[in-house]
Structure formats: structure tokens, C-alpha cells
PDB file of C-alpha atoms in Angstrom:
ATOM      1  CA  SER U   1     -56.567  25.639   4.222  1.00 90.00           C
ATOM      2  CA  LEU U   2     -53.256  24.455   3.232  1.00 96.00           C
ATOM      3  CA  PRO U   3     -51.479  25.649   0.147  1.00 96.00           C
ATOM      4  CA  PHE U   4     -51.221  22.322  -1.836  1.00 94.00           C
ATOM      5  CA  ARG U   5     -52.479  21.105  -4.936  1.00 94.00           C
ATOM      6  CA  ARG U   6     -51.742  17.560  -6.466  1.00 95.00           C
ATOM      7  CA  VAL U   7     -49.229  17.558  -9.186  1.00 94.00           C
ATOM      8  CA  ASP U   8     -50.482  16.527 -12.762  1.00 96.00           C
ATOM      9  CA  SER U   9     -47.763  13.923 -13.165  1.00 96.00           C
ATOM     10  CA  LEU U  10     -44.900  12.764 -11.147  1.00 95.00           C
ATOM     11  CA  LEU U  11     -42.698  12.572 -14.297  1.00 95.00           C
ATOM     12  CA  THR U  12     -42.019  15.066 -17.005  1.00 92.00           C
ATOM     13  CA  PRO U  13     -42.995  14.156 -20.626  1.00 92.00           C
ATOM     14  CA  ALA U  14     -39.367  13.285 -21.379  1.00 92.00           C
ATOM     15  CA  GLU U  15     -39.193  10.984 -18.093  1.00 94.00           C
ATOM     16  CA  ARG U  16     -42.419   9.434 -19.044  1.00 95.00           C
ATOM     17  CA  GLN U  17     -41.398   8.592 -22.505  1.00 95.00           C
ATOM     18  CA  PHE U  18     -37.965   7.154 -21.107  1.00 96.00           C
ATOM     19  CA  PHE U  19     -39.918   5.156 -18.559  1.00 97.00           C
ATOM     20  CA  GLU U  20     -41.856   3.429 -21.295  1.00 96.00           C
ATOM     21  CA  VAL U  21     -38.613   2.499 -23.128  1.00 96.00           C
ATOM     22  CA  LEU U  22     -37.027   1.293 -19.958  1.00 97.00           C
ATOM     23  CA  GLN U  23     -39.925  -0.861 -19.297  1.00 97.00           C
ATOM     24  CA  GLN U  24     -39.275  -2.578 -22.572  1.00 96.00           C
ATOM     25  CA  ALA U  25     -35.669  -2.737 -21.996  1.00 96.00           C
ATOM     26  CA  VAL U  26     -35.744  -4.451 -18.567  1.00 96.00           C
ATOM     27  CA  ALA U  27     -38.847  -6.831 -19.773  1.00 92.00           C
ATOM     28  CA  GLY U  28     -40.165  -7.274 -16.141  1.00 91.00           C
ATOM     29  CA  ARG U  29     -36.709  -8.558 -14.881  1.00 94.00           C
ATOM     30  CA  HIS U  30     -36.562  -5.440 -12.510  1.00 97.00           C
ATOM     31  CA  LEU U  31     -39.058  -3.132 -10.822  1.00 97.00           C
ATOM     32  CA  ILE U  32     -38.715   0.575 -11.786  1.00 98.00           C
ATOM     33  CA  LEU U  33     -38.988   3.135  -9.231  1.00 98.00           C
ATOM     34  CA  ALA U  34     -39.016   6.819 -10.050  1.00 97.00           C
ATOM     35  CA  LYS U  35     -37.886   9.787  -8.267  1.00 97.00           C
ATOM     36  CA  VAL U  36     -36.096   7.998  -5.225  1.00 97.00           C
ATOM     37  CA  ARG U  37     -34.558  10.005  -2.603  1.00 95.00           C
ATOM     38  CA  LEU U  38     -30.739   9.339  -2.176  1.00 95.00           C
ATOM     39  CA  ALA U  39     -30.999   9.073   1.472  1.00 94.00           C
ATOM     40  CA  ASP U  40     -33.402   5.953   0.889  1.00 96.00           C
ATOM     41  CA  LEU U  41     -30.753   4.220  -1.109  1.00 97.00           C
ATOM     42  CA  PHE U  42     -27.928   4.105   1.300  1.00 95.00           C
ATOM     43  CA  HIS U  43     -26.959   3.512   4.928  1.00 94.00           C
ATOM     44  CA  ILE U  44     -24.742   6.304   6.213  1.00 94.00           C
ATOM     45  CA  GLU U  45     -22.019   4.624   8.149  1.00 94.00           C
ATOM     46  CA  ALA U  46     -20.948   7.712  10.320  1.00 94.00           C
ATOM     47  CA  GLN U  47     -21.984   8.824  13.766  1.00 95.00           C
ATOM     48  CA  GLY U  48     -22.907  12.115  15.440  1.00 96.00           C
ATOM     49  CA  LYS U  49     -22.318  15.165  13.519  1.00 96.00           C
ATOM     50  CA  ASP U  50     -20.732  13.261  10.636  1.00 96.00           C
ATOM     51  CA  TRP U  51     -23.903  11.421  10.190  1.00 95.00           C
ATOM     52  CA  TRP U  52     -25.978  14.649  10.138  1.00 96.00           C
ATOM     53  CA  ARG U  53     -23.532  16.260   7.702  1.00 94.00           C
ATOM     54  CA  ALA U  54     -23.773  13.105   5.387  1.00 93.00           C
ATOM     55  CA  PHE U  55     -27.504  13.085   5.695  1.00 94.00           C
ATOM     56  CA  GLY U  56     -27.690  16.740   4.892  1.00 92.00           C
ATOM     57  CA  ARG U  57     -25.904  16.196   1.549  1.00 89.00           C
ATOM     58  CA  VAL U  58     -28.545  13.460   0.413  1.00 91.00           C
ATOM     59  CA  SER U  59     -31.737  14.177   2.207  1.00 92.00           C
ATOM     60  CA  ASN U  60     -33.003  16.622  -0.414  1.00 91.00           C
ATOM     61  CA  LYS U  61     -31.630  14.872  -3.451  1.00 93.00           C
ATOM     62  CA  HIS U  62     -33.393  12.429  -5.613  1.00 94.00           C
ATOM     63  CA  VAL U  63     -32.419  10.372  -8.613  1.00 97.00           C
ATOM     64  CA  ASP U  64     -34.710   9.900 -11.700  1.00 96.00           C
ATOM     65  CA  PHE U  65     -35.059   6.068 -11.702  1.00 98.00           C
ATOM     66  CA  VAL U  66     -33.865   2.932  -9.719  1.00 98.00           C
ATOM     67  CA  LEU U  67     -34.149  -0.570 -10.805  1.00 98.00           C
ATOM     68  CA  VAL U  68     -34.791  -2.902  -7.865  1.00 98.00           C
ATOM     69  CA  ASP U  69     -34.719  -6.618  -7.577  1.00 96.00           C
ATOM     70  CA  ARG U  70     -38.291  -7.810  -8.065  1.00 95.00           C
ATOM     71  CA  PHE U  71     -38.450 -10.128  -4.936  1.00 96.00           C
ATOM     72  CA  THR U  72     -36.113  -8.545  -2.494  1.00 97.00           C
ATOM     73  CA  TRP U  73     -36.518  -4.872  -3.470  1.00 97.00           C
ATOM     74  CA  ALA U  74     -32.729  -4.367  -3.281  1.00 97.00           C
ATOM     75  CA  PRO U  75     -31.560  -1.277  -5.336  1.00 98.00           C
ATOM     76  CA  GLU U  76     -29.546  -2.726  -8.371  1.00 97.00           C
ATOM     77  CA  LEU U  77     -28.977   0.317 -10.643  1.00 98.00           C
ATOM     78  CA  VAL U  78     -29.512   4.148 -10.472  1.00 98.00           C
ATOM     79  CA  ILE U  79     -30.631   5.767 -13.747  1.00 98.00           C
ATOM     80  CA  GLU U  80     -30.165   9.578 -14.293  1.00 96.00           C
ATOM     81  CA  LEU U  81     -31.745  11.006 -17.155  1.00 94.00           C
ATOM     82  CA  ASP U  82     -29.591  14.101 -18.139  1.00 91.00           C
ATOM     83  CA  ASP U  83     -31.075  17.036 -20.032  1.00 79.00           C
ATOM     84  CA  SER U  84     -29.405  20.377 -20.887  1.00 72.00           C
ATOM     85  CA  SER U  85     -29.642  21.557 -17.176  1.00 74.00           C
ATOM     86  CA  HIS U  86     -26.834  19.126 -16.313  1.00 70.00           C
ATOM     87  CA  ARG U  87     -24.376  21.328 -18.213  1.00 78.00           C
ATOM     88  CA  ARG U  88     -24.865  24.191 -15.647  1.00 78.00           C
ATOM     89  CA  PRO U  89     -21.967  24.376 -13.015  1.00 81.00           C
ATOM     90  CA  ARG U  90     -24.271  23.788  -9.913  1.00 84.00           C
ATOM     91  CA  ARG U  91     -25.941  20.883 -11.520  1.00 83.00           C
ATOM     92  CA  ARG U  92     -22.469  19.325 -12.539  1.00 89.00           C
ATOM     93  CA  GLN U  93     -21.379  19.637  -8.866  1.00 91.00           C
ATOM     94  CA  ARG U  94     -24.582  17.867  -7.873  1.00 91.00           C
ATOM     95  CA  ASP U  95     -24.137  15.090 -10.592  1.00 93.00           C
ATOM     96  CA  ALA U  96     -20.520  14.599  -9.382  1.00 94.00           C
ATOM     97  CA  LEU U  97     -21.647  14.134  -5.706  1.00 94.00           C
ATOM     98  CA  VAL U  98     -24.181  11.549  -6.814  1.00 95.00           C
ATOM     99  CA  ASN U  99     -21.638   9.704  -8.739  1.00 96.00           C
ATOM    100  CA  ARG U 100     -19.281   9.657  -5.827  1.00 95.00           C
ATOM    101  CA  ILE U 101     -22.116   8.527  -3.536  1.00 95.00           C
ATOM    102  CA  CYS U 102     -23.092   5.703  -5.756  1.00 96.00           C
ATOM    103  CA  GLU U 103     -19.689   4.542  -6.228  1.00 95.00           C
ATOM    104  CA  ALA U 104     -18.883   4.763  -2.585  1.00 94.00           C
ATOM    105  CA  GLY U 105     -22.137   2.986  -1.746  1.00 95.00           C
ATOM    106  CA  GLY U 106     -21.573   0.221  -4.215  1.00 95.00           C
ATOM    107  CA  LEU U 107     -24.643   0.968  -6.420  1.00 96.00           C
ATOM    108  CA  PRO U 108     -23.910   1.286 -10.271  1.00 96.00           C
ATOM    109  CA  LEU U 109     -25.081   4.369 -11.870  1.00 97.00           C
ATOM    110  CA  LEU U 110     -26.077   4.855 -15.504  1.00 97.00           C
ATOM    111  CA  ARG U 111     -26.431   8.337 -17.049  1.00 95.00           C
ATOM    112  CA  VAL U 112     -28.589   8.674 -20.029  1.00 95.00           C
ATOM    113  CA  SER U 113     -28.790  11.805 -22.110  1.00 91.00           C
ATOM    114  CA  VAL U 114     -32.309  13.012 -23.086  1.00 90.00           C
ATOM    115  CA  ARG U 115     -33.238  12.196 -26.693  1.00 89.00           C
ATOM    116  CA  ARG U 116     -36.171  12.639 -28.902  1.00 87.00           C
ATOM    117  CA  ARG U 117     -36.363   8.674 -28.996  1.00 91.00           C
ATOM    118  CA  TRP U 118     -34.534   5.775 -27.234  1.00 91.00           C
ATOM    119  CA  ASN U 119     -33.970   2.444 -28.606  1.00 94.00           C
ATOM    120  CA  ALA U 120     -35.048  -0.283 -26.196  1.00 95.00           C
ATOM    121  CA  ARG U 121     -32.552  -2.677 -27.256  1.00 94.00           C
ATOM    122  CA  GLU U 122     -29.585  -0.337 -26.937  1.00 95.00           C
ATOM    123  CA  LEU U 123     -30.872   0.774 -23.546  1.00 96.00           C
ATOM    124  CA  ALA U 124     -31.169  -2.937 -22.438  1.00 95.00           C
ATOM    125  CA  GLU U 125     -27.545  -3.391 -23.538  1.00 94.00           C
ATOM    126  CA  GLU U 126     -26.438  -0.341 -21.375  1.00 95.00           C
ATOM    127  CA  VAL U 127     -28.438  -1.439 -18.410  1.00 96.00           C
ATOM    128  CA  GLU U 128     -27.064  -5.010 -18.494  1.00 94.00           C
ATOM    129  CA  SER U 129     -23.656  -3.588 -18.912  1.00 94.00           C
ATOM    130  CA  ARG U 130     -23.996  -1.511 -15.824  1.00 93.00           C
ATOM    131  CA  LEU U 131     -25.533  -4.324 -13.910  1.00 93.00           C
ATOM    132  CA  GLY U 132     -22.547  -6.422 -14.847  1.00 86.00           C
ATOM    133  CA  VAL U 133     -20.554  -4.018 -12.826  1.00 58.00           C
ATOM    134  CA  LEU U 134     -22.781  -4.822  -9.775  1.00 53.00           C
ATOM    135  CA  GLU U 135     -22.180  -8.561 -10.433  1.00 55.00           C
ATOM    136  CA  ALA U 136     -18.518  -8.127 -10.748  1.00 49.00           C
ATOM    137  CA  ALA U 137     -18.352  -6.144  -7.543  1.00 50.00           C
ATOM    138  CA  SER U 138     -20.251  -8.947  -5.666  1.00 54.00           C
ATOM    139  CA  ALA U 139     -17.837 -11.467  -6.823  1.00 58.00           C
ATOM    140  CA  THR U 140     -14.791  -9.305  -5.797  1.00 50.00           C
ATOM    141  CA  GLY U 141     -16.173  -8.359  -2.458  1.00 54.00           C
ATOM    142  CA  GLY U 142     -17.703  -5.028  -3.218  1.00 49.00           C
ATOM    143  CA  ASP U 143     -15.176  -3.114  -5.361  1.00 46.00           C
ATOM    144  CA  MET U 144     -16.871  -1.481  -8.293  1.00 42.00           C
ATOM    145  CA  ALA U 145     -15.246  -0.864 -11.660  1.00 38.00           C
ATOM    146  CA  THR U 146     -15.662   2.608 -12.994  1.00 36.00           C
ATOM    147  CA  ASP U 147     -16.263   4.099 -16.467  1.00 35.00           C
TER     148      ASP U 147
END
């Protein structure tokens, strides 16, 4: 027999609570995917050893949520839910890498700190603000504004 057992939930309680507020915030305008592997969000534009090196940096990393276009499934926004673990040095290094990859790949990133409660309207404004970065990048040929 194999040593596997189904998990109780794909999301932690905080992630589930955030997901519910995020659903209200996007009001059906986007699909919400959870726990998406970075390697599935970007094409690696390198060859040979460089490709494998880049792939190794993203193959075992995932992001918390991704908003995708309802019709094309194109990724539009990465959302990372940052809890206290994001203050640890290794985690900050990982977060910095994710930030650089998203910026290099032209995919906006929104970092949201874990809270007891989120406000759907405020979250909607944050999401729309970051999606505006994507629209501005499209209009200017792909250059993304940074925070």
C-alpha cells in the first residue's frame, strides 16, 4: 500500500476565509484558482542548462491564489496571503524571488497580510488597482509599473 491520505482541505482556515471575501470582491469577473505552481504560470525563455536552472527555481513553488480570465483562462493577477511566516529570512528570500519572477513575467502580484477580517470592497479596490497595472502594461507594450 502507498503511504498517502487525502488532505482535509486544500486551504487553511485563513485561506478559506480570504477566498470567500475574494469571491465577493471579484464578483464573478474572474475565476479564482488556489495553490497554483509558479512553473505553470510562466514560459521559461531559456535553453539547455539555463532552462533547467530556471525551472528548478519555480517547479516546487506555488502561489496562494491566481485570478484568471473567465473565458481564456489567462492568468491576470497573483495574490499572496502573507502571514507571520513571511517575516522569516528564508521566506523573505522566497517572496523576493516570487516578486521578481512575477515582474519579469509581466504578471501583477498583490500581497495581502493575513487579518481576522477582510473588507470585500477594500479588497476589490486593491485587486482593481493591481489589474490596472496589467492594463497599463498591455497599453505600453509590456512594461509593468512597480509599487
